[in-house]
Amino acid sequence: IAPARLFEEVLKMFHAGYAVETFEQLRHFGLFRYLFPMTDALLDEEEEGFPHMFAIRALENTDRRINAGKPVTPAFLFAVLLWEPLRARARALEAEGVPEVQALQMAAGEIVARQSRHISIPKRFSLPMREIWQLQARLRFTRGKRPFRTLEHPRFRAAYDFLCLRAQAGEEELAPLCEWWTRFQDVDEAERQRMASGSGGGRKKSRKRRPRRRRRGGRTPAES
């Protein structure tokens, strides 16, 4: 099957309201590796349920939205399914001395190119997918003018949801950052200025993972 055709078939499978079940069945029968070989290899090496739990959390959210009649986007789905290969490659590039932001951009290009051998992602989805990834770094900055610029980004909501799903899936060090952005969206302009002045938090690092444990409850992200 042509990679372009497989893109449409993947959407049919994962955007039918049974994404979690589809994911588990594809994994069980050894078919997922033919669609997402890079991701499948990392799932086999998962540590304490991660990145498996991240995919499950995101797909649960997708199912909830579809079953509630809410919109979902292929960019978000593929951002989730290719996130761990992206991070692994970015870390390798950083270890070679490539600056963090440049490493992320380079890794994104490589991962999309490699994935296209199996599933061809149209640019109208691959570009916003890459923006969701790149905003993960920008969301760590919560002082000065940066949070205001980030808030105005057209992919902010999707990137924010992505960040909070990561926190729910086991990257617990991201929970305070998710809470900060949740509040930043809800308060008035004067309070936003106060938060961005320094008392609301600063740059959050998330490179070192703490031990994972499954978490229940929490705010349900909404894809954008």
mmCIF file with all atom_site columns, C-alpha atoms in Angstrom, residues 1-220:
data_model
loop_
_atom_site.group_PDB
_atom_site.id
_atom_site.type_symbol
_atom_site.label_atom_id
_atom_site.label_alt_id
_atom_site.label_comp_id
_atom_site.label_asym_id
_atom_site.label_entity_id
_atom_site.label_seq_id
_atom_site.pdbx_PDB_ins_code
_atom_site.Cartn_x
_atom_site.Cartn_y
_atom_site.Cartn_z
_atom_site.occupancy
_atom_site.B_iso_or_equiv
_atom_site.pdbx_formal_charge
_atom_site.auth_seq_id
_atom_site.auth_comp_id
_atom_site.auth_asym_id
_atom_site.auth_atom_id
_atom_site.pdbx_PDB_model_num
ATOM 1   C CA . ILE A 1 1   ? 0.000   0.000  0.000  1.00 0.00 ? 1   ILE A CA 1
ATOM 2   C CA . ALA A 1 2   ? 1.343   3.427  -0.930 1.00 0.00 ? 2   ALA A CA 1
ATOM 3   C CA . PRO A 1 3   ? 2.480   5.623  2.002  1.00 0.00 ? 3   PRO A CA 1
ATOM 4   C CA . ALA A 1 4   ? -0.027  8.320  0.985  1.00 0.00 ? 4   ALA A CA 1
ATOM 5   C CA . ARG A 1 5   ? -2.878  5.808  1.076  1.00 0.00 ? 5   ARG A CA 1
ATOM 6   C CA . LEU A 1 6   ? -1.757  4.522  4.461  1.00 0.00 ? 6   LEU A CA 1
ATOM 7   C CA . PHE A 1 7   ? -2.160  8.010  5.892  1.00 0.00 ? 7   PHE A CA 1
ATOM 8   C CA . GLU A 1 8   ? -5.861  7.920  5.096  1.00 0.00 ? 8   GLU A CA 1
ATOM 9   C CA . GLU A 1 9   ? -6.199  4.381  6.436  1.00 0.00 ? 9   GLU A CA 1
ATOM 10  C CA . VAL A 1 10  ? -4.528  5.333  9.728  1.00 0.00 ? 10  VAL A CA 1
ATOM 11  C CA . LEU A 1 11  ? -6.959  8.216  10.154 1.00 0.00 ? 11  LEU A CA 1
ATOM 12  C CA . LYS A 1 12  ? -9.883  5.870  9.558  1.00 0.00 ? 12  LYS A CA 1
ATOM 13  C CA . MET A 1 13  ? -8.586  3.540  12.261 1.00 0.00 ? 13  MET A CA 1
ATOM 14  C CA . PHE A 1 14  ? -7.615  6.110  14.881 1.00 0.00 ? 14  PHE A CA 1
ATOM 15  C CA . HIS A 1 15  ? -10.367 8.667  14.306 1.00 0.00 ? 15  HIS A CA 1
ATOM 16  C CA . ALA A 1 16  ? -13.317 6.277  14.504 1.00 0.00 ? 16  ALA A CA 1
ATOM 17  C CA . GLY A 1 17  ? -13.810 6.562  18.264 1.00 0.00 ? 17  GLY A CA 1
ATOM 18  C CA . TYR A 1 18  ? -11.862 3.407  19.126 1.00 0.00 ? 18  TYR A CA 1
ATOM 19  C CA . ALA A 1 19  ? -8.285  4.656  18.970 1.00 0.00 ? 19  ALA A CA 1
ATOM 20  C CA . VAL A 1 20  ? -7.123  2.944  22.171 1.00 0.00 ? 20  VAL A CA 1
ATOM 21  C CA . GLU A 1 21  ? -8.554  -0.415 21.120 1.00 0.00 ? 21  GLU A CA 1
ATOM 22  C CA . THR A 1 22  ? -7.082  -0.003 17.644 1.00 0.00 ? 22  THR A CA 1
ATOM 23  C CA . PHE A 1 23  ? -3.663  0.815  19.078 1.00 0.00 ? 23  PHE A CA 1
ATOM 24  C CA . GLU A 1 24  ? -3.710  -2.200 21.398 1.00 0.00 ? 24  GLU A CA 1
ATOM 25  C CA . GLN A 1 25  ? -4.859  -4.564 18.643 1.00 0.00 ? 25  GLN A CA 1
ATOM 26  C CA . LEU A 1 26  ? -2.215  -3.336 16.216 1.00 0.00 ? 26  LEU A CA 1
ATOM 27  C CA . ARG A 1 27  ? 0.414   -3.854 18.893 1.00 0.00 ? 27  ARG A CA 1
ATOM 28  C CA . HIS A 1 28  ? -0.936  -7.273 19.867 1.00 0.00 ? 28  HIS A CA 1
ATOM 29  C CA . PHE A 1 29  ? -0.855  -8.627 16.325 1.00 0.00 ? 29  PHE A CA 1
ATOM 30  C CA . GLY A 1 30  ? 2.507   -7.070 15.493 1.00 0.00 ? 30  GLY A CA 1
ATOM 31  C CA . LEU A 1 31  ? 1.120   -4.712 12.867 1.00 0.00 ? 31  LEU A CA 1
ATOM 32  C CA . PHE A 1 32  ? 1.937   -1.383 14.506 1.00 0.00 ? 32  PHE A CA 1
ATOM 33  C CA . ARG A 1 33  ? 5.607   -1.763 13.630 1.00 0.00 ? 33  ARG A CA 1
ATOM 34  C CA . TYR A 1 34  ? 4.792   -1.662 9.927  1.00 0.00 ? 34  TYR A CA 1
ATOM 35  C CA . LEU A 1 35  ? 3.033   1.674  10.340 1.00 0.00 ? 35  LEU A CA 1
ATOM 36  C CA . PHE A 1 36  ? 5.249   3.363  12.945 1.00 0.00 ? 36  PHE A CA 1
ATOM 37  C CA . PRO A 1 37  ? 8.492   1.363  13.156 1.00 0.00 ? 37  PRO A CA 1
ATOM 38  C CA . MET A 1 38  ? 10.441  4.026  15.053 1.00 0.00 ? 38  MET A CA 1
ATOM 39  C CA . THR A 1 39  ? 7.729   4.368  17.674 1.00 0.00 ? 39  THR A CA 1
ATOM 40  C CA . ASP A 1 40  ? 7.225   0.626  17.936 1.00 0.00 ? 40  ASP A CA 1
ATOM 41  C CA . ALA A 1 41  ? 10.911  0.090  18.686 1.00 0.00 ? 41  ALA A CA 1
ATOM 42  C CA . LEU A 1 42  ? 10.736  2.564  21.567 1.00 0.00 ? 42  LEU A CA 1
ATOM 43  C CA . LEU A 1 43  ? 7.528   1.040  22.907 1.00 0.00 ? 43  LEU A CA 1
ATOM 44  C CA . ASP A 1 44  ? 9.392   -2.253 23.181 1.00 0.00 ? 44  ASP A CA 1
ATOM 45  C CA . GLU A 1 45  ? 11.960  -0.439 25.335 1.00 0.00 ? 45  GLU A CA 1
ATOM 46  C CA . GLU A 1 46  ? 9.426   1.446  27.441 1.00 0.00 ? 46  GLU A CA 1
ATOM 47  C CA . GLU A 1 47  ? 10.324  2.129  31.067 1.00 0.00 ? 47  GLU A CA 1
ATOM 48  C CA . GLU A 1 48  ? 7.634   1.958  33.743 1.00 0.00 ? 48  GLU A CA 1
ATOM 49  C CA . GLY A 1 49  ? 4.847   2.395  31.211 1.00 0.00 ? 49  GLY A CA 1
ATOM 50  C CA . PHE A 1 50  ? 6.309   5.382  29.364 1.00 0.00 ? 50  PHE A CA 1
ATOM 51  C CA . PRO A 1 51  ? 6.018   6.203  26.443 1.00 0.00 ? 51  PRO A CA 1
ATOM 52  C CA . HIS A 1 52  ? 3.202   3.633  26.251 1.00 0.00 ? 52  HIS A CA 1
ATOM 53  C CA . MET A 1 53  ? 1.101   5.567  28.774 1.00 0.00 ? 53  MET A CA 1
ATOM 54  C CA . PHE A 1 54  ? 1.565   8.807  26.849 1.00 0.00 ? 54  PHE A CA 1
ATOM 55  C CA . ALA A 1 55  ? 0.133   7.250  23.696 1.00 0.00 ? 55  ALA A CA 1
ATOM 56  C CA . ILE A 1 56  ? -2.730  5.696  25.657 1.00 0.00 ? 56  ILE A CA 1
ATOM 57  C CA . ARG A 1 57  ? -3.588  8.968  27.425 1.00 0.00 ? 57  ARG A CA 1
ATOM 58  C CA . ALA A 1 58  ? -3.609  10.866 24.150 1.00 0.00 ? 58  ALA A CA 1
ATOM 59  C CA . LEU A 1 59  ? -5.695  8.240  22.365 1.00 0.00 ? 59  LEU A CA 1
ATOM 60  C CA . GLU A 1 60  ? -8.154  8.134  25.259 1.00 0.00 ? 60  GLU A CA 1
ATOM 61  C CA . ASN A 1 61  ? -8.539  11.878 24.855 1.00 0.00 ? 61  ASN A CA 1
ATOM 62  C CA . THR A 1 62  ? -9.060  11.450 21.111 1.00 0.00 ? 62  THR A CA 1
ATOM 63  C CA . ASP A 1 63  ? -11.780 8.856  21.699 1.00 0.00 ? 63  ASP A CA 1
ATOM 64  C CA . ARG A 1 64  ? -13.561 11.090 24.209 1.00 0.00 ? 64  ARG A CA 1
ATOM 65  C CA . ARG A 1 65  ? -13.583 14.020 21.814 1.00 0.00 ? 65  ARG A CA 1
ATOM 66  C CA . ILE A 1 66  ? -14.816 11.999 18.856 1.00 0.00 ? 66  ILE A CA 1
ATOM 67  C CA . ASN A 1 67  ? -17.542 10.317 20.888 1.00 0.00 ? 67  ASN A CA 1
ATOM 68  C CA . ALA A 1 68  ? -18.612 13.750 22.154 1.00 0.00 ? 68  ALA A CA 1
ATOM 69  C CA . GLY A 1 69  ? -18.820 15.091 18.604 1.00 0.00 ? 69  GLY A CA 1
ATOM 70  C CA . LYS A 1 70  ? -15.804 17.375 19.017 1.00 0.00 ? 70  LYS A CA 1
ATOM 71  C CA . PRO A 1 71  ? -13.172 17.928 16.320 1.00 0.00 ? 71  PRO A CA 1
ATOM 72  C CA . VAL A 1 72  ? -9.793  16.206 16.247 1.00 0.00 ? 72  VAL A CA 1
ATOM 73  C CA . THR A 1 73  ? -6.791  16.870 14.053 1.00 0.00 ? 73  THR A CA 1
ATOM 74  C CA . PRO A 1 74  ? -4.368  14.494 12.307 1.00 0.00 ? 74  PRO A CA 1
ATOM 75  C CA . ALA A 1 75  ? -1.512  16.835 13.260 1.00 0.00 ? 75  ALA A CA 1
ATOM 76  C CA . PHE A 1 76  ? -2.105  16.147 16.951 1.00 0.00 ? 76  PHE A CA 1
ATOM 77  C CA . LEU A 1 77  ? -2.429  12.387 16.428 1.00 0.00 ? 77  LEU A CA 1
ATOM 78  C CA . PHE A 1 78  ? 0.848   12.130 14.536 1.00 0.00 ? 78  PHE A CA 1
ATOM 79  C CA . ALA A 1 79  ? 2.584   14.509 16.955 1.00 0.00 ? 79  ALA A CA 1
ATOM 80  C CA . VAL A 1 80  ? 1.711   12.026 19.707 1.00 0.00 ? 80  VAL A CA 1
ATOM 81  C CA . LEU A 1 81  ? 2.686   8.887  17.820 1.00 0.00 ? 81  LEU A CA 1
ATOM 82  C CA . LEU A 1 82  ? 6.055   10.284 16.702 1.00 0.00 ? 82  LEU A CA 1
ATOM 83  C CA . TRP A 1 83  ? 6.958   12.240 19.836 1.00 0.00 ? 83  TRP A CA 1
ATOM 84  C CA . GLU A 1 84  ? 9.265   9.681  21.417 1.00 0.00 ? 84  GLU A CA 1
ATOM 85  C CA . PRO A 1 85  ? 11.287  9.026  18.239 1.00 0.00 ? 85  PRO A CA 1
ATOM 86  C CA . LEU A 1 86  ? 11.647  12.785 17.925 1.00 0.00 ? 86  LEU A CA 1
ATOM 87  C CA . ARG A 1 87  ? 12.894  13.162 21.495 1.00 0.00 ? 87  ARG A CA 1
ATOM 88  C CA . ALA A 1 88  ? 15.305  10.270 21.178 1.00 0.00 ? 88  ALA A CA 1
ATOM 89  C CA . ARG A 1 89  ? 16.860  11.750 18.047 1.00 0.00 ? 89  ARG A CA 1
ATOM 90  C CA . ALA A 1 90  ? 16.981  15.262 19.507 1.00 0.00 ? 90  ALA A CA 1
ATOM 91  C CA . ARG A 1 91  ? 18.780  13.965 22.597 1.00 0.00 ? 91  ARG A CA 1
ATOM 92  C CA . ALA A 1 92  ? 21.315  12.190 20.399 1.00 0.00 ? 92  ALA A CA 1
ATOM 93  C CA . LEU A 1 93  ? 21.975  15.388 18.468 1.00 0.00 ? 93  LEU A CA 1
ATOM 94  C CA . GLU A 1 94  ? 22.366  17.374 21.684 1.00 0.00 ? 94  GLU A CA 1
ATOM 95  C CA . ALA A 1 95  ? 24.890  14.807 22.884 1.00 0.00 ? 95  ALA A CA 1
ATOM 96  C CA . GLU A 1 96  ? 26.877  15.609 19.743 1.00 0.00 ? 96  GLU A CA 1
ATOM 97  C CA . GLY A 1 97  ? 26.918  19.286 20.696 1.00 0.00 ? 97  GLY A CA 1
ATOM 98  C CA . VAL A 1 98  ? 23.973  20.582 18.682 1.00 0.00 ? 98  VAL A CA 1
ATOM 99  C CA . PRO A 1 99  ? 22.063  23.347 20.563 1.00 0.00 ? 99  PRO A CA 1
ATOM 100 C CA . GLU A 1 100 ? 18.699  22.276 21.974 1.00 0.00 ? 100 GLU A CA 1
ATOM 101 C CA . VAL A 1 101 ? 16.390  24.243 19.681 1.00 0.00 ? 101 VAL A CA 1
ATOM 102 C CA . GLN A 1 102 ? 18.394  23.386 16.578 1.00 0.00 ? 102 GLN A CA 1
ATOM 103 C CA . ALA A 1 103 ? 18.513  19.732 17.643 1.00 0.00 ? 103 ALA A CA 1
ATOM 104 C CA . LEU A 1 104 ? 14.735  19.659 17.914 1.00 0.00 ? 104 LEU A CA 1
ATOM 105 C CA . GLN A 1 105 ? 14.309  21.215 14.476 1.00 0.00 ? 105 GLN A CA 1
ATOM 106 C CA . MET A 1 106 ? 16.814  18.864 12.875 1.00 0.00 ? 106 MET A CA 1
ATOM 107 C CA . ALA A 1 107 ? 15.273  15.853 14.578 1.00 0.00 ? 107 ALA A CA 1
ATOM 108 C CA . ALA A 1 108 ? 11.809  16.855 13.397 1.00 0.00 ? 108 ALA A CA 1
ATOM 109 C CA . GLY A 1 109 ? 12.962  16.976 9.790  1.00 0.00 ? 109 GLY A CA 1
ATOM 110 C CA . GLU A 1 110 ? 14.667  13.600 10.053 1.00 0.00 ? 110 GLU A CA 1
ATOM 111 C CA . ILE A 1 111 ? 11.757  11.888 11.798 1.00 0.00 ? 111 ILE A CA 1
ATOM 112 C CA . VAL A 1 112 ? 9.183   13.164 9.307  1.00 0.00 ? 112 VAL A CA 1
ATOM 113 C CA . ALA A 1 113 ? 11.403  12.064 6.405  1.00 0.00 ? 113 ALA A CA 1
ATOM 114 C CA . ARG A 1 114 ? 11.929  8.585  7.859  1.00 0.00 ? 114 ARG A CA 1
ATOM 115 C CA . GLN A 1 115 ? 8.264   8.155  8.714  1.00 0.00 ? 115 GLN A CA 1
ATOM 116 C CA . SER A 1 116 ? 7.272   9.154  5.170  1.00 0.00 ? 116 SER A CA 1
ATOM 117 C CA . ARG A 1 117 ? 8.780   5.905  3.907  1.00 0.00 ? 117 ARG A CA 1
ATOM 118 C CA . HIS A 1 118 ? 5.906   4.162  5.659  1.00 0.00 ? 118 HIS A CA 1
ATOM 119 C CA . ILE A 1 119 ? 3.172   6.784  6.007  1.00 0.00 ? 119 ILE A CA 1
ATOM 120 C CA . SER A 1 120 ? 3.285   10.009 4.038  1.00 0.00 ? 120 SER A CA 1
ATOM 121 C CA . ILE A 1 121 ? 1.997   12.906 6.147  1.00 0.00 ? 121 ILE A CA 1
ATOM 122 C CA . PRO A 1 122 ? 0.691   15.819 4.032  1.00 0.00 ? 122 PRO A CA 1
ATOM 123 C CA . LYS A 1 123 ? 2.407   19.140 4.699  1.00 0.00 ? 123 LYS A CA 1
ATOM 124 C CA . ARG A 1 124 ? -0.855  20.693 5.857  1.00 0.00 ? 124 ARG A CA 1
ATOM 125 C CA . PHE A 1 125 ? -0.588  18.337 8.844  1.00 0.00 ? 125 PHE A CA 1
ATOM 126 C CA . SER A 1 126 ? 3.162   17.799 9.193  1.00 0.00 ? 126 SER A CA 1
ATOM 127 C CA . LEU A 1 127 ? 3.839   21.532 9.563  1.00 0.00 ? 127 LEU A CA 1
ATOM 128 C CA . PRO A 1 128 ? 1.407   22.072 12.479 1.00 0.00 ? 128 PRO A CA 1
ATOM 129 C CA . MET A 1 129 ? 2.653   18.805 13.970 1.00 0.00 ? 129 MET A CA 1
ATOM 130 C CA . ARG A 1 130 ? 6.174   20.212 14.026 1.00 0.00 ? 130 ARG A CA 1
ATOM 131 C CA . GLU A 1 131 ? 4.893   23.453 15.546 1.00 0.00 ? 131 GLU A CA 1
ATOM 132 C CA . ILE A 1 132 ? 3.297   21.482 18.393 1.00 0.00 ? 132 ILE A CA 1
ATOM 133 C CA . TRP A 1 133 ? 6.664   19.850 19.037 1.00 0.00 ? 133 TRP A CA 1
ATOM 134 C CA . GLN A 1 134 ? 8.629   23.097 18.867 1.00 0.00 ? 134 GLN A CA 1
ATOM 135 C CA . LEU A 1 135 ? 6.250   24.844 21.240 1.00 0.00 ? 135 LEU A CA 1
ATOM 136 C CA . GLN A 1 136 ? 7.044   22.294 23.943 1.00 0.00 ? 136 GLN A CA 1
ATOM 137 C CA . ALA A 1 137 ? 10.321  24.144 24.452 1.00 0.00 ? 137 ALA A CA 1
ATOM 138 C CA . ARG A 1 138 ? 8.716   27.599 24.302 1.00 0.00 ? 138 ARG A CA 1
ATOM 139 C CA . LEU A 1 139 ? 6.140   26.646 26.916 1.00 0.00 ? 139 LEU A CA 1
ATOM 140 C CA . ARG A 1 140 ? 8.945   26.314 29.442 1.00 0.00 ? 140 ARG A CA 1
ATOM 141 C CA . PHE A 1 141 ? 9.427   30.084 29.385 1.00 0.00 ? 141 PHE A CA 1
ATOM 142 C CA . THR A 1 142 ? 6.883   31.852 31.582 1.00 0.00 ? 142 THR A CA 1
ATOM 143 C CA . ARG A 1 143 ? 8.509   35.224 32.280 1.00 0.00 ? 143 ARG A CA 1
ATOM 144 C CA . GLY A 1 144 ? 8.631   38.514 30.438 1.00 0.00 ? 144 GLY A CA 1
ATOM 145 C CA . LYS A 1 145 ? 7.009   38.875 27.034 1.00 0.00 ? 145 LYS A CA 1
ATOM 146 C CA . ARG A 1 146 ? 7.539   35.277 25.960 1.00 0.00 ? 146 ARG A CA 1
ATOM 147 C CA . PRO A 1 147 ? 4.381   33.773 27.485 1.00 0.00 ? 147 PRO A CA 1
ATOM 148 C CA . PHE A 1 148 ? 2.238   36.428 25.793 1.00 0.00 ? 148 PHE A CA 1
ATOM 149 C CA . ARG A 1 149 ? 3.783   35.663 22.402 1.00 0.00 ? 149 ARG A CA 1
ATOM 150 C CA . THR A 1 150 ? 3.370   31.945 22.993 1.00 0.00 ? 150 THR A CA 1
ATOM 151 C CA . LEU A 1 151 ? -0.266  32.407 23.981 1.00 0.00 ? 151 LEU A CA 1
ATOM 152 C CA . GLU A 1 152 ? -0.940  34.135 20.650 1.00 0.00 ? 152 GLU A CA 1
ATOM 153 C CA . HIS A 1 153 ? 0.600   31.332 18.591 1.00 0.00 ? 153 HIS A CA 1
ATOM 154 C CA . PRO A 1 154 ? -2.028  29.577 16.420 1.00 0.00 ? 154 PRO A CA 1
ATOM 155 C CA . ARG A 1 155 ? -0.873  26.184 17.733 1.00 0.00 ? 155 ARG A CA 1
ATOM 156 C CA . PHE A 1 156 ? -0.784  27.219 21.373 1.00 0.00 ? 156 PHE A CA 1
ATOM 157 C CA . ARG A 1 157 ? -3.878  25.314 22.451 1.00 0.00 ? 157 ARG A CA 1
ATOM 158 C CA . ALA A 1 158 ? -2.755  22.085 20.818 1.00 0.00 ? 158 ALA A CA 1
ATOM 159 C CA . ALA A 1 159 ? 0.745   22.457 22.279 1.00 0.00 ? 159 ALA A CA 1
ATOM 160 C CA . TYR A 1 160 ? -0.677  23.204 25.738 1.00 0.00 ? 160 TYR A CA 1
ATOM 161 C CA . ASP A 1 161 ? -2.890  20.106 25.563 1.00 0.00 ? 161 ASP A CA 1
ATOM 162 C CA . PHE A 1 162 ? 0.120   18.090 24.450 1.00 0.00 ? 162 PHE A CA 1
ATOM 163 C CA . LEU A 1 163 ? 2.151   19.354 27.412 1.00 0.00 ? 163 LEU A CA 1
ATOM 164 C CA . CYS A 1 164 ? -0.587  18.476 29.905 1.00 0.00 ? 164 CYS A CA 1
ATOM 165 C CA . LEU A 1 165 ? -0.976  15.000 28.433 1.00 0.00 ? 165 LEU A CA 1
ATOM 166 C CA . ARG A 1 166 ? 2.744   14.459 28.948 1.00 0.00 ? 166 ARG A CA 1
ATOM 167 C CA . ALA A 1 167 ? 2.324   15.438 32.590 1.00 0.00 ? 167 ALA A CA 1
ATOM 168 C CA . GLN A 1 168 ? -0.637  13.103 33.035 1.00 0.00 ? 168 GLN A CA 1
ATOM 169 C CA . ALA A 1 169 ? 1.213   10.245 31.356 1.00 0.00 ? 169 ALA A CA 1
ATOM 170 C CA . GLY A 1 170 ? 4.139   10.291 33.759 1.00 0.00 ? 170 GLY A CA 1
ATOM 171 C CA . GLU A 1 171 ? 6.301   13.384 33.275 1.00 0.00 ? 171 GLU A CA 1
ATOM 172 C CA . GLU A 1 172 ? 5.179   14.651 36.640 1.00 0.00 ? 172 GLU A CA 1
ATOM 173 C CA . GLU A 1 173 ? 7.723   17.452 36.687 1.00 0.00 ? 173 GLU A CA 1
ATOM 174 C CA . LEU A 1 174 ? 5.631   19.105 33.970 1.00 0.00 ? 174 LEU A CA 1
ATOM 175 C CA . ALA A 1 175 ? 2.494   19.248 36.130 1.00 0.00 ? 175 ALA A CA 1
ATOM 176 C CA . PRO A 1 176 ? 3.326   22.666 37.691 1.00 0.00 ? 176 PRO A CA 1
ATOM 177 C CA . LEU A 1 177 ? 3.999   24.066 34.217 1.00 0.00 ? 177 LEU A CA 1
ATOM 178 C CA . CYS A 1 178 ? 0.683   22.727 32.943 1.00 0.00 ? 178 CYS A CA 1
ATOM 179 C CA . GLU A 1 179 ? -1.055  24.310 35.934 1.00 0.00 ? 179 GLU A CA 1
ATOM 180 C CA . TRP A 1 180 ? 0.716   27.616 35.304 1.00 0.00 ? 180 TRP A CA 1
ATOM 181 C CA . TRP A 1 181 ? -0.495  27.778 31.702 1.00 0.00 ? 181 TRP A CA 1
ATOM 182 C CA . THR A 1 182 ? -3.979  26.686 32.704 1.00 0.00 ? 182 THR A CA 1
ATOM 183 C CA . ARG A 1 183 ? -4.183  29.605 35.107 1.00 0.00 ? 183 ARG A CA 1
ATOM 184 C CA . PHE A 1 184 ? -2.502  32.023 32.688 1.00 0.00 ? 184 PHE A CA 1
ATOM 185 C CA . GLN A 1 185 ? -5.306  31.415 30.198 1.00 0.00 ? 185 GLN A CA 1
ATOM 186 C CA . ASP A 1 186 ? -8.057  31.875 32.768 1.00 0.00 ? 186 ASP A CA 1
ATOM 187 C CA . VAL A 1 187 ? -6.999  35.096 34.520 1.00 0.00 ? 187 VAL A CA 1
ATOM 188 C CA . ASP A 1 188 ? -7.389  38.694 33.368 1.00 0.00 ? 188 ASP A CA 1
ATOM 189 C CA . GLU A 1 189 ? -4.687  40.787 31.737 1.00 0.00 ? 189 GLU A CA 1
ATOM 190 C CA . ALA A 1 190 ? -3.514  42.390 34.976 1.00 0.00 ? 190 ALA A CA 1
ATOM 191 C CA . GLU A 1 191 ? -3.001  39.004 36.611 1.00 0.00 ? 191 GLU A CA 1
ATOM 192 C CA . ARG A 1 192 ? -1.193  37.721 33.539 1.00 0.00 ? 192 ARG A CA 1
ATOM 193 C CA . GLN A 1 193 ? 1.222   40.630 33.814 1.00 0.00 ? 193 GLN A CA 1
ATOM 194 C CA . ARG A 1 194 ? 1.824   39.762 37.458 1.00 0.00 ? 194 ARG A CA 1
ATOM 195 C CA . MET A 1 195 ? 2.423   36.095 36.669 1.00 0.00 ? 195 MET A CA 1
ATOM 196 C CA . ALA A 1 196 ? 4.829   36.942 33.854 1.00 0.00 ? 196 ALA A CA 1
ATOM 197 C CA . SER A 1 197 ? 6.748   39.369 36.070 1.00 0.00 ? 197 SER A CA 1
ATOM 198 C CA . GLY A 1 198 ? 8.334   36.459 37.899 1.00 0.00 ? 198 GLY A CA 1
ATOM 199 C CA . SER A 1 199 ? 6.081   35.461 40.771 1.00 0.00 ? 199 SER A CA 1
ATOM 200 C CA . GLY A 1 200 ? 4.183   33.020 38.582 1.00 0.00 ? 200 GLY A CA 1
ATOM 201 C CA . GLY A 1 201 ? 7.116   30.797 37.722 1.00 0.00 ? 201 GLY A CA 1
ATOM 202 C CA . GLY A 1 202 ? 10.093  30.641 35.415 1.00 0.00 ? 202 GLY A CA 1
ATOM 203 C CA . ARG A 1 203 ? 11.739  28.406 32.905 1.00 0.00 ? 203 ARG A CA 1
ATOM 204 C CA . LYS A 1 204 ? 10.917  24.799 33.586 1.00 0.00 ? 204 LYS A CA 1
ATOM 205 C CA . LYS A 1 205 ? 13.359  22.059 32.690 1.00 0.00 ? 205 LYS A CA 1
ATOM 206 C CA . SER A 1 206 ? 12.099  18.566 31.966 1.00 0.00 ? 206 SER A CA 1
ATOM 207 C CA . ARG A 1 207 ? 15.048  16.618 30.699 1.00 0.00 ? 207 ARG A CA 1
ATOM 208 C CA . LYS A 1 208 ? 15.425  14.293 33.669 1.00 0.00 ? 208 LYS A CA 1
ATOM 209 C CA . ARG A 1 209 ? 12.464  12.057 34.225 1.00 0.00 ? 209 ARG A CA 1
ATOM 210 C CA . ARG A 1 210 ? 11.334  11.105 37.665 1.00 0.00 ? 210 ARG A CA 1
ATOM 211 C CA . PRO A 1 211 ? 10.003  7.610  38.388 1.00 0.00 ? 211 PRO A CA 1
ATOM 212 C CA . ARG A 1 212 ? 6.714   7.085  36.593 1.00 0.00 ? 212 ARG A CA 1
ATOM 213 C CA . ARG A 1 213 ? 3.420   6.153  38.088 1.00 0.00 ? 213 ARG A CA 1
ATOM 214 C CA . ARG A 1 214 ? -0.024  6.154  36.605 1.00 0.00 ? 214 ARG A CA 1
ATOM 215 C CA . ARG A 1 215 ? -2.161  9.097  37.514 1.00 0.00 ? 215 ARG A CA 1
ATOM 216 C CA . ARG A 1 216 ? -5.907  9.320  37.548 1.00 0.00 ? 216 ARG A CA 1
ATOM 217 C CA . GLY A 1 217 ? -8.147  12.308 37.071 1.00 0.00 ? 217 GLY A CA 1
ATOM 218 C CA . GLY A 1 218 ? -6.993  15.782 36.116 1.00 0.00 ? 218 GLY A CA 1
ATOM 219 C CA . ARG A 1 219 ? -8.109  18.206 33.469 1.00 0.00 ? 219 ARG A CA 1
ATOM 220 C CA . THR A 1 220 ? -9.061  16.605 30.187 1.00 0.00 ? 220 THR A CA 1
#
